[in-house]
PDB file of C-alpha atoms in Angstrom:
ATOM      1  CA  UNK A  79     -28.048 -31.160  -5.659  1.00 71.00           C
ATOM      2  CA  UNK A  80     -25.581 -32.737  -7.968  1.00 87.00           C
ATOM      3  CA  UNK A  81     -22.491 -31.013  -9.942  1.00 90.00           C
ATOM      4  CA  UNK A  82     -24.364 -30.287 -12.955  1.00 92.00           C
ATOM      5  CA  UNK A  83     -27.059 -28.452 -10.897  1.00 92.00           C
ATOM      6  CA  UNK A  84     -24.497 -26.362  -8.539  1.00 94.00           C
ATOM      7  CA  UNK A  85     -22.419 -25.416 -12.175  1.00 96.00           C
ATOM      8  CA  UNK A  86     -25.269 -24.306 -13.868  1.00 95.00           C
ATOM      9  CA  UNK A  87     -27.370 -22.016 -10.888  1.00 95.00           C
ATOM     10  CA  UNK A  88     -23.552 -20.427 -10.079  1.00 97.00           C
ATOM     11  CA  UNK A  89     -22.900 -19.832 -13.881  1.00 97.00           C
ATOM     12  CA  UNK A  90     -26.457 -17.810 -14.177  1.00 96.00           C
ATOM     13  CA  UNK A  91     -25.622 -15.987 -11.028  1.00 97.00           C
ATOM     14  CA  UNK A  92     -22.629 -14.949 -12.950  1.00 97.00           C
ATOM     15  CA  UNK A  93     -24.304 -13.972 -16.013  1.00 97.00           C
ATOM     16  CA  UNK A  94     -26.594 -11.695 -14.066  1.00 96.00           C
ATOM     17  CA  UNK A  95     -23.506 -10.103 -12.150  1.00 96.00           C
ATOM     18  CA  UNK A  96     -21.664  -9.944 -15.628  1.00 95.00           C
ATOM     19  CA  UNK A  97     -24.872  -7.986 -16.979  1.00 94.00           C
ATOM     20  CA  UNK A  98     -25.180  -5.684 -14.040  1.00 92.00           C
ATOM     21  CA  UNK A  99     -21.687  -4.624 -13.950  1.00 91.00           C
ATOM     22  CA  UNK A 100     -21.734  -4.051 -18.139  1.00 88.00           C
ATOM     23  CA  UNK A 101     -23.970  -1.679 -17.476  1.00 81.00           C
ATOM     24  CA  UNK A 102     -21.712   0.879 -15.620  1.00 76.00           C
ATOM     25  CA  UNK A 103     -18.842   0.653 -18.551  1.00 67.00           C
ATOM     26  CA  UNK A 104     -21.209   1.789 -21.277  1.00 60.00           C
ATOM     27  CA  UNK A 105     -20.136   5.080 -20.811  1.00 57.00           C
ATOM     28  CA  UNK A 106     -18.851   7.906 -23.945  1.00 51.00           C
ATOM     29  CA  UNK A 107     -15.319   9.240 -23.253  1.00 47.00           C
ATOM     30  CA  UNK A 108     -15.541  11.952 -21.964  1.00 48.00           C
ATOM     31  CA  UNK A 109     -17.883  11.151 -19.246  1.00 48.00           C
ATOM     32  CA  UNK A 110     -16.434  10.763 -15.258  1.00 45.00           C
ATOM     33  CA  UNK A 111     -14.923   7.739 -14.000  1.00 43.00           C
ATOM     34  CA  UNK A 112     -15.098   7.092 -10.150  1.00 40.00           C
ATOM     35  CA  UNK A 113     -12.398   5.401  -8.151  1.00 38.00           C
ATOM     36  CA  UNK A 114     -12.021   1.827  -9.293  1.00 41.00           C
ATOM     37  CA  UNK A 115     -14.371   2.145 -12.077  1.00 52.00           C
ATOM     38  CA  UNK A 116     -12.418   1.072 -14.818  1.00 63.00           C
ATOM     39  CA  UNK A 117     -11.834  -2.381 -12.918  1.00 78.00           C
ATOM     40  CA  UNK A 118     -15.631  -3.015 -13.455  1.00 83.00           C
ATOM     41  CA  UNK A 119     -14.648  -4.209 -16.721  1.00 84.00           C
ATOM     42  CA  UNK A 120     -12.263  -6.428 -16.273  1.00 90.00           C
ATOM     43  CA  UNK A 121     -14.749  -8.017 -13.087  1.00 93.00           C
ATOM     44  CA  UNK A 122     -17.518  -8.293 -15.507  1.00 93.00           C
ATOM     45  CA  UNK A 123     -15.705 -10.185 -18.119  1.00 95.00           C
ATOM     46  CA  UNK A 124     -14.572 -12.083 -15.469  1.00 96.00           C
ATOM     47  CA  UNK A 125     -17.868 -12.963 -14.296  1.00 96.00           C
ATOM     48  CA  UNK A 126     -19.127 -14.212 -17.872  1.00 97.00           C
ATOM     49  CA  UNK A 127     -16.063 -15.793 -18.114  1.00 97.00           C
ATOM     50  CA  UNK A 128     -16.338 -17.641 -15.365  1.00 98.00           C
ATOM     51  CA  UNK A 129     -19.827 -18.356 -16.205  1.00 97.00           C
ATOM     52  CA  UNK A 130     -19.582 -19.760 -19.794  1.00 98.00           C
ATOM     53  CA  UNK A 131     -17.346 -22.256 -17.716  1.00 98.00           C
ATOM     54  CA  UNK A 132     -19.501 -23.427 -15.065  1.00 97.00           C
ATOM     55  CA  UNK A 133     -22.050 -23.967 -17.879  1.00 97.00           C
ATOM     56  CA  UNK A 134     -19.633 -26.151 -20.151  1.00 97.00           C
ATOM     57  CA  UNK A 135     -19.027 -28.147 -17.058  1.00 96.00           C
ATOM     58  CA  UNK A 136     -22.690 -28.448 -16.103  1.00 95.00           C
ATOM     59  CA  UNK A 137     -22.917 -29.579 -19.673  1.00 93.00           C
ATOM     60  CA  UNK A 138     -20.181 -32.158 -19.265  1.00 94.00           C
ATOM     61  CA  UNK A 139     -21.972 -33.121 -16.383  1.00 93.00           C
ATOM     62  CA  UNK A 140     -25.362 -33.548 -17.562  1.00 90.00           C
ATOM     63  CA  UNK A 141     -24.073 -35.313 -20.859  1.00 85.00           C
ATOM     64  CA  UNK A 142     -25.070 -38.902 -21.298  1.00 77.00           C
ATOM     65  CA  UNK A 143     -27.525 -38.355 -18.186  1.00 81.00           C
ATOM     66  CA  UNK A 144     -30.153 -36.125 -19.973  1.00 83.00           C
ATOM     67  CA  UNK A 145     -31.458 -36.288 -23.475  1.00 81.00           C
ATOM     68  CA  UNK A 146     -29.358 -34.518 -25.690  1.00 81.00           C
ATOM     69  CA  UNK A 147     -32.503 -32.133 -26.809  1.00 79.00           C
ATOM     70  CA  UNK A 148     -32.961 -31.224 -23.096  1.00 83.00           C
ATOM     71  CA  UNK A 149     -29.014 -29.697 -23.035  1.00 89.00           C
ATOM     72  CA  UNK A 150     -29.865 -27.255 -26.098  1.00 88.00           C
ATOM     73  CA  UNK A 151     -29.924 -24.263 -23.932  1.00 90.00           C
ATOM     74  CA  UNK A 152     -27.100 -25.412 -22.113  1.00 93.00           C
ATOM     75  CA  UNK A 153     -25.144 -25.905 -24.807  1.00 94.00           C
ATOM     76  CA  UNK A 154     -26.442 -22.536 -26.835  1.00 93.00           C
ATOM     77  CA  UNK A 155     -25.071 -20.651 -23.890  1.00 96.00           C
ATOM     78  CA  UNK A 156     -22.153 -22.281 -23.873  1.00 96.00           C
ATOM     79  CA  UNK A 157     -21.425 -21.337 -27.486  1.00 96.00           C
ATOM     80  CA  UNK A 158     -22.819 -17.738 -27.367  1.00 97.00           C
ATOM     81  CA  UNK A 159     -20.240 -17.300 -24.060  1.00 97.00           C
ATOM     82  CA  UNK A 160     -16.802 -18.952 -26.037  1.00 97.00           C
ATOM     83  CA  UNK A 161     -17.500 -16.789 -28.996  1.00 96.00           C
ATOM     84  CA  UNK A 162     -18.038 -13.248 -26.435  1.00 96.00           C
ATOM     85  CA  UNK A 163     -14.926 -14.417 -24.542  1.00 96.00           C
ATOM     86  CA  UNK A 164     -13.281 -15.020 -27.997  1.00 95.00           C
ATOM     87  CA  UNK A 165     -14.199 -11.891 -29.430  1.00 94.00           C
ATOM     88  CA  UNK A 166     -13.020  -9.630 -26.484  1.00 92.00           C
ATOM     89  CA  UNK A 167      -9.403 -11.445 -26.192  1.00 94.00           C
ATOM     90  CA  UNK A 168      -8.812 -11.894 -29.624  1.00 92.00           C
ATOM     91  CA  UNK A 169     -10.716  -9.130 -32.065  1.00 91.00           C
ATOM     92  CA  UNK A 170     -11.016  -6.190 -28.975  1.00 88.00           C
ATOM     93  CA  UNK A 171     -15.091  -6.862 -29.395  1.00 90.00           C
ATOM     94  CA  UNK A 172     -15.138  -5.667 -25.209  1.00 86.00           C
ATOM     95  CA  UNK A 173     -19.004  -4.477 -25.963  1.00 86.00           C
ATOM     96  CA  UNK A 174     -20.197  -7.756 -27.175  1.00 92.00           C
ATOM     97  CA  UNK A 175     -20.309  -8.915 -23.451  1.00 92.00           C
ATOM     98  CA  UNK A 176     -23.106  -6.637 -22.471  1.00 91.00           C
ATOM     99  CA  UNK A 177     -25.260  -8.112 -24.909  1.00 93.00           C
ATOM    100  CA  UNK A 178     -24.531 -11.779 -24.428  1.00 95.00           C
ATOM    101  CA  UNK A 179     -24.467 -11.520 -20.548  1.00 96.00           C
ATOM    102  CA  UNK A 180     -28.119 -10.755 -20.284  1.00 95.00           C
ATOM    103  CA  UNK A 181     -29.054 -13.179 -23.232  1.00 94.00           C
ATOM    104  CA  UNK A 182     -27.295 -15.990 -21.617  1.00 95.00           C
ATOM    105  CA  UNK A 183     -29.025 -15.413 -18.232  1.00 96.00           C
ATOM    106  CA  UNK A 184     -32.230 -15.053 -19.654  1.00 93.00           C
ATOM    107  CA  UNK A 185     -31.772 -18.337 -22.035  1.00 92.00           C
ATOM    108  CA  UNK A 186     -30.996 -20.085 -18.493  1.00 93.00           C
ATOM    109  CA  UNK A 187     -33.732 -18.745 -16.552  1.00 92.00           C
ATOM    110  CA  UNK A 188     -35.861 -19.889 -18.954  1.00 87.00           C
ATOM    111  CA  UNK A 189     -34.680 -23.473 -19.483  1.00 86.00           C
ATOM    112  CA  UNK A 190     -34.456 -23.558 -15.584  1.00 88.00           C
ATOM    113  CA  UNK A 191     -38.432 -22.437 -15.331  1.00 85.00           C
ATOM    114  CA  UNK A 192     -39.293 -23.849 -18.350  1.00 80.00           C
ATOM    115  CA  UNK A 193     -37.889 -26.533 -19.314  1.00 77.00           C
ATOM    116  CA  UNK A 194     -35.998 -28.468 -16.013  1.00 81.00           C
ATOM    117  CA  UNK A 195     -33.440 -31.067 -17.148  1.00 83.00           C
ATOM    118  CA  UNK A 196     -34.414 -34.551 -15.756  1.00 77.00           C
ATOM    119  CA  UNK A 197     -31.896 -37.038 -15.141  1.00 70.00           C
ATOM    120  CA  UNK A 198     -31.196 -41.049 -15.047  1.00 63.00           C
ATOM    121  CA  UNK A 199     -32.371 -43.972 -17.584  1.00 58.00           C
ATOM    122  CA  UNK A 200     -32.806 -42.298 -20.885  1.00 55.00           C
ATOM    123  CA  UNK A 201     -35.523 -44.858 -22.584  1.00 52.00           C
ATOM    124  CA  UNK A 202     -34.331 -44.249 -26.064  1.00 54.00           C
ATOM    125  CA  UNK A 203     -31.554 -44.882 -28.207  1.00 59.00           C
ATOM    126  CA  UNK A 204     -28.537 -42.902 -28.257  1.00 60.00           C
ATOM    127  CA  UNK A 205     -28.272 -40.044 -30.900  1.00 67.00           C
ATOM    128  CA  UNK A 206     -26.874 -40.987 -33.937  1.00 78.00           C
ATOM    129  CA  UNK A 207     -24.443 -38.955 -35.991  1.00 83.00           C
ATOM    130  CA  UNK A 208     -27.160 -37.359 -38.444  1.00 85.00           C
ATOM    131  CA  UNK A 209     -28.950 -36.218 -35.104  1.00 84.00           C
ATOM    132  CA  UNK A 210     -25.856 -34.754 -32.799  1.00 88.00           C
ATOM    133  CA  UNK A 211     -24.901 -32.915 -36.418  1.00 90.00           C
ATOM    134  CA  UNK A 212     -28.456 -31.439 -36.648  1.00 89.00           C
ATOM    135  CA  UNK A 213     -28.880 -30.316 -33.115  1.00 89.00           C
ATOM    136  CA  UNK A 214     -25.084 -29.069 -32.683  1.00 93.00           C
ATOM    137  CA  UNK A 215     -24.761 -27.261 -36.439  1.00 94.00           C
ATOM    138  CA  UNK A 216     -27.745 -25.525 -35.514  1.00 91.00           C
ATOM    139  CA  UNK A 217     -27.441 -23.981 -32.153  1.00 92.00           C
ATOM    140  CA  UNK A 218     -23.675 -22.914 -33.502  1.00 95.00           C
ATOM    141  CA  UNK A 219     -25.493 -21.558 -36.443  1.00 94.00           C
ATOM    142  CA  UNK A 220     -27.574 -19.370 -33.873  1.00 92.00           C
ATOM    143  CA  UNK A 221     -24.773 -18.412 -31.637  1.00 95.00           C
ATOM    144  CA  UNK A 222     -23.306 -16.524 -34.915  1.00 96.00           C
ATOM    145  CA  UNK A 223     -26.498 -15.106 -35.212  1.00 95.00           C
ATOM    146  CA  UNK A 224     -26.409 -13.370 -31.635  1.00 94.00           C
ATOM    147  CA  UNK A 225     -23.131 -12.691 -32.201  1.00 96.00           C
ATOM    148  CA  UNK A 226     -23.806 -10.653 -35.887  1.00 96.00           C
ATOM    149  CA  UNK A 227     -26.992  -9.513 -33.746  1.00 95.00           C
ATOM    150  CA  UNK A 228     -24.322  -7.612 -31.002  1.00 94.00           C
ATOM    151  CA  UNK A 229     -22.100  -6.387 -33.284  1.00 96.00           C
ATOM    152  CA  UNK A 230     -24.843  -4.809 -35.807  1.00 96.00           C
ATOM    153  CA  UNK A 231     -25.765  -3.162 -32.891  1.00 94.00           C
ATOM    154  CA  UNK A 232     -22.625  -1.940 -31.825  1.00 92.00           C
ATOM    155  CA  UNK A 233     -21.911  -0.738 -35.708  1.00 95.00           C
ATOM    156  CA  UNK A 234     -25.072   1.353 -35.976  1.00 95.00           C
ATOM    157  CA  UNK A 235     -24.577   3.104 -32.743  1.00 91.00           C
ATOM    158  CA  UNK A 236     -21.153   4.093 -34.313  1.00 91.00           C
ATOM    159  CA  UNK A 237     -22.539   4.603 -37.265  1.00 91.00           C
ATOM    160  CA  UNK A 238     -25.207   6.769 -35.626  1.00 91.00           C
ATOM    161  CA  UNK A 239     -22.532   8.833 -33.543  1.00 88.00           C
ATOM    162  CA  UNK A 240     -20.266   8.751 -36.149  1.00 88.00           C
ATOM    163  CA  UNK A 241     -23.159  10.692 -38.900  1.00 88.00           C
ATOM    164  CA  UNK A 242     -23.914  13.451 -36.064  1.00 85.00           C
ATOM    165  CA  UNK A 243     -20.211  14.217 -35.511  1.00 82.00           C
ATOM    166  CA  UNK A 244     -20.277  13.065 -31.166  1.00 80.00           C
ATOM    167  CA  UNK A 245     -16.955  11.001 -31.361  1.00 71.00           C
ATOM    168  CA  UNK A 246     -16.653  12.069 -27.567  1.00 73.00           C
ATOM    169  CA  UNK A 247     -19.930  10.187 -27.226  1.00 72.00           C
ATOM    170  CA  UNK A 248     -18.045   7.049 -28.628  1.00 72.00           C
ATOM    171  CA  UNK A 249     -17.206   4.583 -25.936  1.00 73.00           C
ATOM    172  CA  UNK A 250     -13.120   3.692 -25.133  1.00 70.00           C
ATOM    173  CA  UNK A 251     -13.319   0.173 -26.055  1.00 73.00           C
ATOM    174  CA  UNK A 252     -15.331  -0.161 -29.509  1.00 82.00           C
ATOM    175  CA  UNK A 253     -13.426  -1.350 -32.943  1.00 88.00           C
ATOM    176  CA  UNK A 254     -13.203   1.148 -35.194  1.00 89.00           C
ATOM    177  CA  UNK A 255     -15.973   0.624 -38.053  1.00 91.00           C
ATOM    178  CA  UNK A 256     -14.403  -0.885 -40.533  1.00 93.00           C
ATOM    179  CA  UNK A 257     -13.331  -3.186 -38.166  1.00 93.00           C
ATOM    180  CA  UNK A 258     -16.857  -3.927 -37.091  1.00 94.00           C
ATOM    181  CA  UNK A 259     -17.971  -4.360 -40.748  1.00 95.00           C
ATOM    182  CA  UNK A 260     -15.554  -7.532 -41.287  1.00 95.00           C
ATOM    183  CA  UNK A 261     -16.584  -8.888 -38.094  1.00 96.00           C
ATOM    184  CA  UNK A 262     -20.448  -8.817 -38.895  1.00 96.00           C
ATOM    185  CA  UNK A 263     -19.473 -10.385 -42.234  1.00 96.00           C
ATOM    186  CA  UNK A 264     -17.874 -13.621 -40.827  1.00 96.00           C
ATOM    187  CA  UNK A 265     -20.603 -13.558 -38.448  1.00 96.00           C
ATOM    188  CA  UNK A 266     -23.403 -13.764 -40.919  1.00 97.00           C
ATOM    189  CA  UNK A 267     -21.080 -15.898 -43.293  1.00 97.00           C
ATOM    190  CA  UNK A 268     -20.314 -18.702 -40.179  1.00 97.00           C
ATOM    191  CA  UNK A 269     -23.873 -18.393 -38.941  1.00 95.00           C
ATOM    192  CA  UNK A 270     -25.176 -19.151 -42.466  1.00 96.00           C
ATOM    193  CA  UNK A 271     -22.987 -21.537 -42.912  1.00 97.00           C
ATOM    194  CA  UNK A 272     -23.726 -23.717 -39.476  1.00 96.00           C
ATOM    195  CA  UNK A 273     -27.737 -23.153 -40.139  1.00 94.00           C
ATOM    196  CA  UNK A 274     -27.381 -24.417 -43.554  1.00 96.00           C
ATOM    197  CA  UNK A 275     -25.238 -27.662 -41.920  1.00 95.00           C
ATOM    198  CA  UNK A 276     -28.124 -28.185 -39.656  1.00 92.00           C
ATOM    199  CA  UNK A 277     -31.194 -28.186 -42.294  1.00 92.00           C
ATOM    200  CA  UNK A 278     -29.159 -30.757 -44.541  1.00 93.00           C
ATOM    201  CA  UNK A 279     -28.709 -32.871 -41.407  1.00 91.00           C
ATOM    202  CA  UNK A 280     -31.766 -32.496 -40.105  1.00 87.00           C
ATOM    203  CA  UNK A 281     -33.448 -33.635 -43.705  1.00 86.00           C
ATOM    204  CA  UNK A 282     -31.314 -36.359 -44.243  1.00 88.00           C
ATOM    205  CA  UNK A 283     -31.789 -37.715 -40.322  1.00 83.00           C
ATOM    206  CA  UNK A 284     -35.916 -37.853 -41.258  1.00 79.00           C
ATOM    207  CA  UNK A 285     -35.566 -38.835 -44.537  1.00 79.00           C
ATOM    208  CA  UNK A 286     -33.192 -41.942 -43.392  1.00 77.00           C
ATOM    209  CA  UNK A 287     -33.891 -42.484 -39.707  1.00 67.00           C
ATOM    210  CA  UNK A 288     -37.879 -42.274 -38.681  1.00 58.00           C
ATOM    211  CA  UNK A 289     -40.787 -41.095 -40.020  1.00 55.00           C
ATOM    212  CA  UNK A 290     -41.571 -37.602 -40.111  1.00 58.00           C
ATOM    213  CA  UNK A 291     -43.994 -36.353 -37.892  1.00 58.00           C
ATOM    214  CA  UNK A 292     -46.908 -35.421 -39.022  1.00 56.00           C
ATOM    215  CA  UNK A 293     -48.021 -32.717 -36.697  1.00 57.00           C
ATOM    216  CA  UNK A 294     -48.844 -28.774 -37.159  1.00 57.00           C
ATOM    217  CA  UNK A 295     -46.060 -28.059 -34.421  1.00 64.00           C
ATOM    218  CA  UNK A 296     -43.465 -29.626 -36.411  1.00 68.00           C
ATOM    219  CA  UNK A 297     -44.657 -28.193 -39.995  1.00 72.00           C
ATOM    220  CA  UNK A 298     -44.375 -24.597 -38.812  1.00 77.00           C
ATOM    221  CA  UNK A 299     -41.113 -25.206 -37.287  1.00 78.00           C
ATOM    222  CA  UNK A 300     -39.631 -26.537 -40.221  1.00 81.00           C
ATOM    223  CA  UNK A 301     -41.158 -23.631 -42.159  1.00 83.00           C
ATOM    224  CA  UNK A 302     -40.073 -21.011 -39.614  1.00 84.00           C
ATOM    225  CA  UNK A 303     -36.346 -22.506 -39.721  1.00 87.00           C
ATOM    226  CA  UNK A 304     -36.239 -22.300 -44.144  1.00 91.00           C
ATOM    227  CA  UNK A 305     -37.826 -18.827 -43.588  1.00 92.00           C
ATOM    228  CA  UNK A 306     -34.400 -17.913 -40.933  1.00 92.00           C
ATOM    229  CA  UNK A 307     -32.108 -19.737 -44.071  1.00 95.00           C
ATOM    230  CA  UNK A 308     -33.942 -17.514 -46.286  1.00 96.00           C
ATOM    231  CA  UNK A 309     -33.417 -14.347 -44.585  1.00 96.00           C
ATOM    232  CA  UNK A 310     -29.470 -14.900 -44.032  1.00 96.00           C
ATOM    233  CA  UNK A 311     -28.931 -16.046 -47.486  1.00 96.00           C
ATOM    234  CA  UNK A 312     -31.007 -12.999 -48.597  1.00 97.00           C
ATOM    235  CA  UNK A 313     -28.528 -10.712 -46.117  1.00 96.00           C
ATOM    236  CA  UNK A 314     -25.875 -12.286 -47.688  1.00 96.00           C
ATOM    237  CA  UNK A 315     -26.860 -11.635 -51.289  1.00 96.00           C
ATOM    238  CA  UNK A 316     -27.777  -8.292 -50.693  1.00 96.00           C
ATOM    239  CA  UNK A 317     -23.892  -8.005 -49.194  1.00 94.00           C
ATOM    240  CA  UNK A 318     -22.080  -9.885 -52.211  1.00 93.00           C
ATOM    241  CA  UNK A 319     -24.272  -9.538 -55.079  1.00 93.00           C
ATOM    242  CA  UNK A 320     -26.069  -6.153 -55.107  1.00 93.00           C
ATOM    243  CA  UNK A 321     -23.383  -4.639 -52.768  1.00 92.00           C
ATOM    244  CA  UNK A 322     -25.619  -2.878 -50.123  1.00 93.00           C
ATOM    245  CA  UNK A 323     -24.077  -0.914 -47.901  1.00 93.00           C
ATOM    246  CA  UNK A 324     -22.901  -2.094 -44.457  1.00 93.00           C
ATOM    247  CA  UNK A 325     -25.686  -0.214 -42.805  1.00 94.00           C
ATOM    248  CA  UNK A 326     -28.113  -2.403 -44.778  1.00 95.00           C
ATOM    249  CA  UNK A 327     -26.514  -4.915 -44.365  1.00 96.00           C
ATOM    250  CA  UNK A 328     -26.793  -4.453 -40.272  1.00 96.00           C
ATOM    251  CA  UNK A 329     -30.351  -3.573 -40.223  1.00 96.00           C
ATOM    252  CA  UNK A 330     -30.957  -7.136 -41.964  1.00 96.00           C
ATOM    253  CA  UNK A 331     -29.245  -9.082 -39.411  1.00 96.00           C
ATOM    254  CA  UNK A 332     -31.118  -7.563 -36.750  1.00 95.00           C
ATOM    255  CA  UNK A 333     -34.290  -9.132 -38.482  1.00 94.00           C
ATOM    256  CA  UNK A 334     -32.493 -12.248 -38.605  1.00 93.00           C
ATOM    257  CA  UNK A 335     -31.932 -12.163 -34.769  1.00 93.00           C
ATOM    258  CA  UNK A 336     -35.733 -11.798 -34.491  1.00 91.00           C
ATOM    259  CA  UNK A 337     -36.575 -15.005 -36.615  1.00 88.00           C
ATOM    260  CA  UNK A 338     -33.906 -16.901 -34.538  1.00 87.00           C
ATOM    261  CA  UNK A 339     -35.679 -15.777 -31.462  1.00 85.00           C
ATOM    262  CA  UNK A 340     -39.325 -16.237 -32.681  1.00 81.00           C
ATOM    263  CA  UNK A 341     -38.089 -19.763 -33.253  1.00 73.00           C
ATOM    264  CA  UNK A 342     -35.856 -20.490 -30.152  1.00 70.00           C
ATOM    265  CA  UNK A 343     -38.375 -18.498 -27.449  1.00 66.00           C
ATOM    266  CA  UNK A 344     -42.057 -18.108 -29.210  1.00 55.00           C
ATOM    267  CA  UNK A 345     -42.056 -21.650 -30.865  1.00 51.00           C
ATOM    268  CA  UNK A 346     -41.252 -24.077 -28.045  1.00 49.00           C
ATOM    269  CA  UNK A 347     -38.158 -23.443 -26.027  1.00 46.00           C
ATOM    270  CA  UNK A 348     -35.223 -26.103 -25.476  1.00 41.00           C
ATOM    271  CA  UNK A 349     -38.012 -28.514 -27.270  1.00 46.00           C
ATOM    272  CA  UNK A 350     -37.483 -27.459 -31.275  1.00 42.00           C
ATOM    273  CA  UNK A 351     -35.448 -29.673 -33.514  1.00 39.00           C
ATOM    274  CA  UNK A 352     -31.806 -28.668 -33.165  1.00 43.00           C
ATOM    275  CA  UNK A 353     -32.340 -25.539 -31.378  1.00 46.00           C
ATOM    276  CA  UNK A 354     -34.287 -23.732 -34.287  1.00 46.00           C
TER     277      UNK A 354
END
């Protein structure tokens, strides 16, 4: 067992420590704390910490030794564990972690069962810029969607609380509202933005670089990918133009969550172009 492999079985051990122990802080206010208990946070972020790590070093690792199709769930973990770890130190966003802890192990366990990485010789050419801009632009584009995916979450359960007056039921370590409202915004906006990056890439790389295949595998996931662009530019639009309220506005990017996974679990996993 080589470095990549040791990095990347330790950093989903992690993940599913991190999740388990997430579970215990989800508690309102008022409710009991045991002896110790509020270290179980700071362990738990440690643990996806730690893992997002071990995963970017697996990546190093495996980079240049695997195709670079084969790292896409590597390297969406990666992304979806910088921006959690990001989010807690810099914007307070503590309650992301229990959603991208469990993601993150399942996107492994998946790619591990799934979809092994196989190392040595790789018979073709190396990726050219058009197709490293495709691949990465698009799984970044997706991290921001899990990301806007947590924090909708997290806003409606405030939201929810919030309505039927149970502030007590409000956990210690959410953002106030408001605050969670500009978050899901540069969420969407970023996510939008990256997803957008990796369609223009990914035409121009066919249009230039090979032919386009002409299979019913790769037609619907082109088609499923425009309908994901659709669906955050219509999120955004609703947001900027028409001015729906934030609660709308959440509510849509849980539906764009569930394109993004349709396309990254139901439509061929680690295998689609770029991730979607």
């Amino acid at each position: 067992m080589n470095l990549a492999s040791i990095c990347s079985n330790l950093a989903l051990l992690s993940y599913i420590g991190a999740s388990l122990l997430y579970v215990t802080i989800l508690k309102p206010r008022g409710s009991a704390r045991g002896p110790g208990i509020p270290w179980i946070d700071h362990v738990a972020f440690g643990l996806m910490a730690a893992g997002t790590l071990l995963v970017t070093v697996a990546l190093a690792a495996y980079f240049g030794e695997a195709p670079l199709l084969e790292l896409s769930g590597l390297m969406l973990t990666a992304m979806i564990g910088w921006l959690a770890v990001h989010g807690h130190l810099q914007f307070g966003l503590r309650l992301v972690g229990p959603f991208v802890s469990p993601l993150a192990a399942l996107i492994l366990m998946i790619q591990f069962l799934f979809a092994p990485i196989k190392t040595g010789p790789i018979p073709q050419e190396a990726p050219t810029f058009l197709e490293m801009s495709h691949i990465i632009s698009s799984l970044i584009g997706q991290a921001f969607g899990i990301m806007a995916c947590s924090i909708s979450i997290l806003y409606l359960w405030q939201q929810n609380l919030l309505k039927k007056k149970r502030l007590d039921q409000l956990p210690r370590s959410i953002p106030a509202i408001d605050q969670l409202s500009r978050y899901l915004i540069a969420s969407l906006w970023s996510g939008f933005l990256f997803i957008t990056i990796g369609l223009a890439t990914g035409a121009l790389y066919f249009q230039t670089m090979m032919v386009i295949p002409r299979s019913q595998d790769y037609g619907i996931k082109v088609a499923w990918a425009i309908c994901v662009w659709l669906w955050y530019l219509a999120t955004l639009v609703a947001r900027n133009i028409f001015h729906r309220p934030h609660k709308r506005i959440a509510q849509m990017a849980l539906g764009g969550f569930a394109l993004l996974a349709i396309a990254y679990f139901g439509m061929g996993i680690i295998r689609p172009l770029g991730g979607i």
